[in-house]
PDB file of C-alpha atoms and ligand atoms in Angstrom:
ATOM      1  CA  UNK A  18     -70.013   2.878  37.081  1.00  0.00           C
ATOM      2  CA  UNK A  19     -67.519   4.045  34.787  1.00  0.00           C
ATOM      3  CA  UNK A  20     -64.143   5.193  34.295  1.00  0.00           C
ATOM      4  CA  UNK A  21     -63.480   9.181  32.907  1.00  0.00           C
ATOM      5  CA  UNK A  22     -61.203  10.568  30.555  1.00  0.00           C
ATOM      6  CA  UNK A  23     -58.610  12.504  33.157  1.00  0.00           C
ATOM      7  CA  UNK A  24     -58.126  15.863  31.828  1.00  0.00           C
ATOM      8  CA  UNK A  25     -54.371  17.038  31.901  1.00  0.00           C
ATOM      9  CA  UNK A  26     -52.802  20.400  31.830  1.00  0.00           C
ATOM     10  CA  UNK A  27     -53.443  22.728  29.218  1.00  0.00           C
ATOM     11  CA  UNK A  28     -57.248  21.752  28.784  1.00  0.00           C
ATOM     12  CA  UNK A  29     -59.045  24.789  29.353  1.00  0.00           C
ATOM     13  CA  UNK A  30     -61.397  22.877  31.470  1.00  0.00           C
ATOM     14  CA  UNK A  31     -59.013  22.763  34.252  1.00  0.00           C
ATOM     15  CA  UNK A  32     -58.868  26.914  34.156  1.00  0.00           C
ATOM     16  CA  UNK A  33     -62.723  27.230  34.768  1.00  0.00           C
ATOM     17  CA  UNK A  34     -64.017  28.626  37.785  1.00  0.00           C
ATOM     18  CA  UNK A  35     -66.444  26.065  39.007  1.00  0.00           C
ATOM     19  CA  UNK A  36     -70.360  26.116  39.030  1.00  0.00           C
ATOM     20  CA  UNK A  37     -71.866  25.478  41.903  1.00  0.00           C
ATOM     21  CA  UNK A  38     -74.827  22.463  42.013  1.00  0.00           C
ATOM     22  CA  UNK A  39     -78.119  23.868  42.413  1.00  0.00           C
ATOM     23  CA  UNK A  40     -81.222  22.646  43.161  1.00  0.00           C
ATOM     24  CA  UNK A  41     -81.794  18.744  44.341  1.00  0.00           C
ATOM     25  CA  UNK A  42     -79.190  16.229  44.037  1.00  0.00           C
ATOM     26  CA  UNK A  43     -80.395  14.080  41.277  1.00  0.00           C
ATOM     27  CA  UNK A  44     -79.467  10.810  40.032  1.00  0.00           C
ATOM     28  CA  UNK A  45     -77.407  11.925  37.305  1.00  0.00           C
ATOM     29  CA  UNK A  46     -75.429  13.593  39.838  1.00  0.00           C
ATOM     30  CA  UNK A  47     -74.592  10.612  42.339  1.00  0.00           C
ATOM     31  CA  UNK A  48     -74.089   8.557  38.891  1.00  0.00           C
ATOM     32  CA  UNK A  49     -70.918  11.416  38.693  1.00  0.00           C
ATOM     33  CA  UNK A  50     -70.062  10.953  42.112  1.00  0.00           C
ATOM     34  CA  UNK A  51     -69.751   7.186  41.494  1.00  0.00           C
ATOM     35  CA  UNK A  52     -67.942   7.530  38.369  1.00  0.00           C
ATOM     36  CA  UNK A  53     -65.487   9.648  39.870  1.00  0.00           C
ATOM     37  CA  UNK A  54     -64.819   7.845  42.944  1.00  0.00           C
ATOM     38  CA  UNK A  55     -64.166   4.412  40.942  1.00  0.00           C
ATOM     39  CA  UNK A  56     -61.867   6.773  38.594  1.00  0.00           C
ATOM     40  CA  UNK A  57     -59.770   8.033  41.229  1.00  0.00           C
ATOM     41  CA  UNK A  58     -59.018   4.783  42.926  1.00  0.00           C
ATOM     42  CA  UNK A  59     -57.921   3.144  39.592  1.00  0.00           C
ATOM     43  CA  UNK A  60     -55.825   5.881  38.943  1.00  0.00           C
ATOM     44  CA  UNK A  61     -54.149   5.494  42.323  1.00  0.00           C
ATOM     45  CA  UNK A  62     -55.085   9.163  43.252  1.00  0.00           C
ATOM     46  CA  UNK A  63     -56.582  10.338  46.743  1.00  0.00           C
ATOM     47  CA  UNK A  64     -58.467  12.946  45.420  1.00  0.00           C
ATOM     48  CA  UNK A  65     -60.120  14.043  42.051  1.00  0.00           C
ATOM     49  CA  UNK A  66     -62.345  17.005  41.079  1.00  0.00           C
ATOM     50  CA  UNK A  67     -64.939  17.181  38.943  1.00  0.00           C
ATOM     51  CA  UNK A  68     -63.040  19.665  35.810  1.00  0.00           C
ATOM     52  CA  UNK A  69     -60.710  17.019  35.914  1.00  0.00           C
ATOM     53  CA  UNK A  70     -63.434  15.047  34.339  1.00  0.00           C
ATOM     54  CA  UNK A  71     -64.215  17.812  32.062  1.00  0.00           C
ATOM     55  CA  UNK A  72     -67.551  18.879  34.196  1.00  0.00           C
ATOM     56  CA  UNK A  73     -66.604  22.423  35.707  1.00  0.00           C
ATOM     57  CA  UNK A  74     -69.235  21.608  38.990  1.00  0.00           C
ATOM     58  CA  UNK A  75     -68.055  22.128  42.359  1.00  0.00           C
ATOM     59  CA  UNK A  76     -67.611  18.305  43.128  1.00  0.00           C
ATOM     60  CA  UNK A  77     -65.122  16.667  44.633  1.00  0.00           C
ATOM     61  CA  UNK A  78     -64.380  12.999  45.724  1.00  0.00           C
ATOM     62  CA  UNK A  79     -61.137  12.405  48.748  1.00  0.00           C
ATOM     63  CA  UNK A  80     -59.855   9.092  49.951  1.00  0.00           C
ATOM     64  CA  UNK A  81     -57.085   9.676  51.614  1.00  0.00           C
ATOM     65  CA  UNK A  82     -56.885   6.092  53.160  1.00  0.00           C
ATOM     66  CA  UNK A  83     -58.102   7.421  56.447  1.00  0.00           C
ATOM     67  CA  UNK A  84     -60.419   6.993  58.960  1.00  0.00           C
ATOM     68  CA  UNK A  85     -63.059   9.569  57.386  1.00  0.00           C
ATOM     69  CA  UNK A  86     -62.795   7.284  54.021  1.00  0.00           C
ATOM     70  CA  UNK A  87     -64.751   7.962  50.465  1.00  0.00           C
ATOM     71  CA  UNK A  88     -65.669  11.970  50.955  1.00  0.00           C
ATOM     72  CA  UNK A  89     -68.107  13.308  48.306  1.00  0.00           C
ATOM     73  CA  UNK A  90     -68.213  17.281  48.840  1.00  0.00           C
ATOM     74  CA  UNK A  91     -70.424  18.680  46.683  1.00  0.00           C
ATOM     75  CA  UNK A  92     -71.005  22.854  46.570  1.00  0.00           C
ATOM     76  CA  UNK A  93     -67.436  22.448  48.954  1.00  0.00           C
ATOM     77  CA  UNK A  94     -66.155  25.839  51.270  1.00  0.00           C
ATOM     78  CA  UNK A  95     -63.324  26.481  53.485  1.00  0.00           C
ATOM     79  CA  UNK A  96     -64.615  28.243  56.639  1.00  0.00           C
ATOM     80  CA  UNK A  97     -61.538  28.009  58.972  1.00  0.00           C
ATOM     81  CA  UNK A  98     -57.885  27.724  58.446  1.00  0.00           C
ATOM     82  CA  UNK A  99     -55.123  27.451  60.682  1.00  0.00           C
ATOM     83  CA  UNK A 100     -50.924  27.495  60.361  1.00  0.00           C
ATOM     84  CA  UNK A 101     -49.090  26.977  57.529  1.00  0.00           C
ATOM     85  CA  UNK A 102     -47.778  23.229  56.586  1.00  0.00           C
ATOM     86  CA  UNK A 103     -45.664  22.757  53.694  1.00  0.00           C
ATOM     87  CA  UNK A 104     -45.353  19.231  51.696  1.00  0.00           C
ATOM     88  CA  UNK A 105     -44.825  17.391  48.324  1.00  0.00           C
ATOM     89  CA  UNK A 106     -47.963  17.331  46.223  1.00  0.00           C
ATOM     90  CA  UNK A 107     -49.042  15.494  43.098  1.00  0.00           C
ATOM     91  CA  UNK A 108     -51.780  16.027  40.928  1.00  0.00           C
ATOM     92  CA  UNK A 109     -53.653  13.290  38.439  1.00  0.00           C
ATOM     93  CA  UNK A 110     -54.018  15.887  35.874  1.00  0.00           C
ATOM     94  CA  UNK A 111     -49.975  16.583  36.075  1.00  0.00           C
ATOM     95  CA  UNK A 112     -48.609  13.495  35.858  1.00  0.00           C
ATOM     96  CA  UNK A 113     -45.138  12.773  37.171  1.00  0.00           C
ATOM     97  CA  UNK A 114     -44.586  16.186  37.929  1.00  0.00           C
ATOM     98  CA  UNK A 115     -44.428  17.103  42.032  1.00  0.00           C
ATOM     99  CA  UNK A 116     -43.986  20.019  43.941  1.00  0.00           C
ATOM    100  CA  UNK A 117     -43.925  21.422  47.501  1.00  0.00           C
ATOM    101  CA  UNK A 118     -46.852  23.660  48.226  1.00  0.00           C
ATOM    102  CA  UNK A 119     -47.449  25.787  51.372  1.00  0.00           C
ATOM    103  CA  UNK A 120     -51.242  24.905  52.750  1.00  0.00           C
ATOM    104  CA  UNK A 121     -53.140  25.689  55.401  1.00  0.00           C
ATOM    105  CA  UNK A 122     -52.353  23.385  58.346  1.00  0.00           C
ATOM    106  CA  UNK A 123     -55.720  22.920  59.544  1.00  0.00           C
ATOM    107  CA  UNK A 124     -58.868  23.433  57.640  1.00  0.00           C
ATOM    108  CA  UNK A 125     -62.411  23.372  58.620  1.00  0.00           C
ATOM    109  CA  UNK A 126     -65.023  22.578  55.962  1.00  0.00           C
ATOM    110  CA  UNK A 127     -68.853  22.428  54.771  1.00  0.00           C
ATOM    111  CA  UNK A 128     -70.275  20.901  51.690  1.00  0.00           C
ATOM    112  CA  UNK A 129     -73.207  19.164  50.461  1.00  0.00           C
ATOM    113  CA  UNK A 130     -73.159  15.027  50.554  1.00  0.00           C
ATOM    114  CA  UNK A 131     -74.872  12.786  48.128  1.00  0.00           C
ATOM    115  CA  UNK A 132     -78.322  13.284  49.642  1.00  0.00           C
ATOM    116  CA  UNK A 133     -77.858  17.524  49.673  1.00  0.00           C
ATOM    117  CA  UNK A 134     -77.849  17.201  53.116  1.00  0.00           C
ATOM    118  CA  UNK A 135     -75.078  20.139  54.607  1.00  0.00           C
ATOM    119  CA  UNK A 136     -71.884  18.315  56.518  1.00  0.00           C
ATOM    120  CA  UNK A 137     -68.990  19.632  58.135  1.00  0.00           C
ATOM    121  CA  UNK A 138     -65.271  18.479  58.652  1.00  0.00           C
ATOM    122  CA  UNK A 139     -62.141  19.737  60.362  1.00  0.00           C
ATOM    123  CA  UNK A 140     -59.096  18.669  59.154  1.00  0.00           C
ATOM    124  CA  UNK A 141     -55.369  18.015  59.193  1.00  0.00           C
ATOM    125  CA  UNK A 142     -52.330  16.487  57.085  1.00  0.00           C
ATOM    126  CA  UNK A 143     -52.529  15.208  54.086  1.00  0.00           C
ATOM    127  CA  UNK A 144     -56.534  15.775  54.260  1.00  0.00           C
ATOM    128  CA  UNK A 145     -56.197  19.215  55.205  1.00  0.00           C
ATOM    129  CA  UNK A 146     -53.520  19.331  51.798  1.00  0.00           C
ATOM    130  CA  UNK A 147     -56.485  17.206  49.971  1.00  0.00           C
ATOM    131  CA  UNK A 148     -59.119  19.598  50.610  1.00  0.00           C
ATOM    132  CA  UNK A 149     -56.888  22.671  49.815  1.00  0.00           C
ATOM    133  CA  UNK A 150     -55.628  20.933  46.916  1.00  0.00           C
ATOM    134  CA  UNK A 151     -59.367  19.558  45.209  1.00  0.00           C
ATOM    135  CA  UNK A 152     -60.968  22.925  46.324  1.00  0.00           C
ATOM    136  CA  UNK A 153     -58.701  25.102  44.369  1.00  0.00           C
ATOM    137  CA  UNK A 154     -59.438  23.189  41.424  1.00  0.00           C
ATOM    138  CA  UNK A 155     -62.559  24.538  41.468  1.00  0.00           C
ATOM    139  CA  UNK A 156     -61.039  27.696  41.639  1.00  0.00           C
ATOM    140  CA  UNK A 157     -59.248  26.883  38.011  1.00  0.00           C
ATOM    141  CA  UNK A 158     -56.068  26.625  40.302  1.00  0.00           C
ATOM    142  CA  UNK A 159     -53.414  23.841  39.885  1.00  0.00           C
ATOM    143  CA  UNK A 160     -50.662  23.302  42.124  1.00  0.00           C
ATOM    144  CA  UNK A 161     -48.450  23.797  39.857  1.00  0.00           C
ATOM    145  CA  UNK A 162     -48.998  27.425  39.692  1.00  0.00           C
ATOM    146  CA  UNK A 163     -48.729  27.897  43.535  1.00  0.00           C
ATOM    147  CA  UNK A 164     -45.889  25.312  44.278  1.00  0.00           C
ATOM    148  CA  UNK A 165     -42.551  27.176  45.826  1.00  0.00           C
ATOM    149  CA  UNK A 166     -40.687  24.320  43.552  1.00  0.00           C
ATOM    150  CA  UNK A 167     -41.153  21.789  40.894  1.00  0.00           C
ATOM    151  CA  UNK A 168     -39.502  18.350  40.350  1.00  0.00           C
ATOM    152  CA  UNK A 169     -39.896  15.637  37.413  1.00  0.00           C
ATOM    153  CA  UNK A 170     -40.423  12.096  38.768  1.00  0.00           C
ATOM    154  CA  UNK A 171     -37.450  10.097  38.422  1.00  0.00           C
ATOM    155  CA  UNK A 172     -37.784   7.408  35.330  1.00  0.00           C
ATOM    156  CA  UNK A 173     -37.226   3.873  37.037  1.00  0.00           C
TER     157      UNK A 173
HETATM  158 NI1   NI B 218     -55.147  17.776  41.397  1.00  0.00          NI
END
């Protein structure tokens, strides 16, 4: 395992639309998943995608300290979305800048886990916002450039 580099805004990385995985899901690949899972948690986040580690792959890891724990999504798609929800956001590649974004309220998903094998999830609160959020990196899309407003983190 291994700790990444965390790309911030303004690295062109972060404006690529995403490759999907193809073929099998080789070691090299869960190596990445593990790598970015351990970087996440040490940067406190609960969900990083794979530009963010300067790889423009659809991959994305999720912890949102719930019940569905350490998600791996690879090849990730929304299929269902319902209401609107709007709520402060973060990103690890913005730091200590936050925003309120307008989301989906509930989302359905399917992606690819760690053995290629197809999965599905439905979705609400701050996963729902997770999903929306990691997903549109993929798209090149921060939430910065969505967000209705934009705040600085007050210095302690
Ligand atoms: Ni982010």
């Amino acid at each position: 395992m291994a700790i990444l580099e965390i790309k911030k805004a303004g690295d062109p990385v972060l404006k690529e639309v995403c490759q999907p995985v193809e073929g099998h899901i080789n070691k090299k690949m869960r190596q990445l998943l593990d790598d970015m899972a351990e970087t996440m948690y040490q940067a406190d986040g609960v969900g990083l995608a794979a530009p963010q580690v300067g790889i423009p792959l659809r991959i994305v890891v999720i912890d949102c300290m719930d019940d569905h724990g350490l998600l791996e999504l690879i090849n990730p798609r929304i299929t269902f979305r319902e209401g609107t929800a709007t709520d402060t956001e973060g990103c690890l590649s913005v730091p200590d800048i936050y925003g309120e974004v307008e989301r989906s309220a509930v989302v359905k998903a399917e992606y690819l886990n760690r053995f290629g094998k197809k999965q599905h999830i439905t979705a609400k609160g701050l996963l729902a916002r997770c999903i929306q959020h990691e997903l549109d990196h993929l798209e090149g899309q921060l939430f910065i450039d969505i967000a209705q407003s934009l705040r600085r983190k007050e210095k302690a």
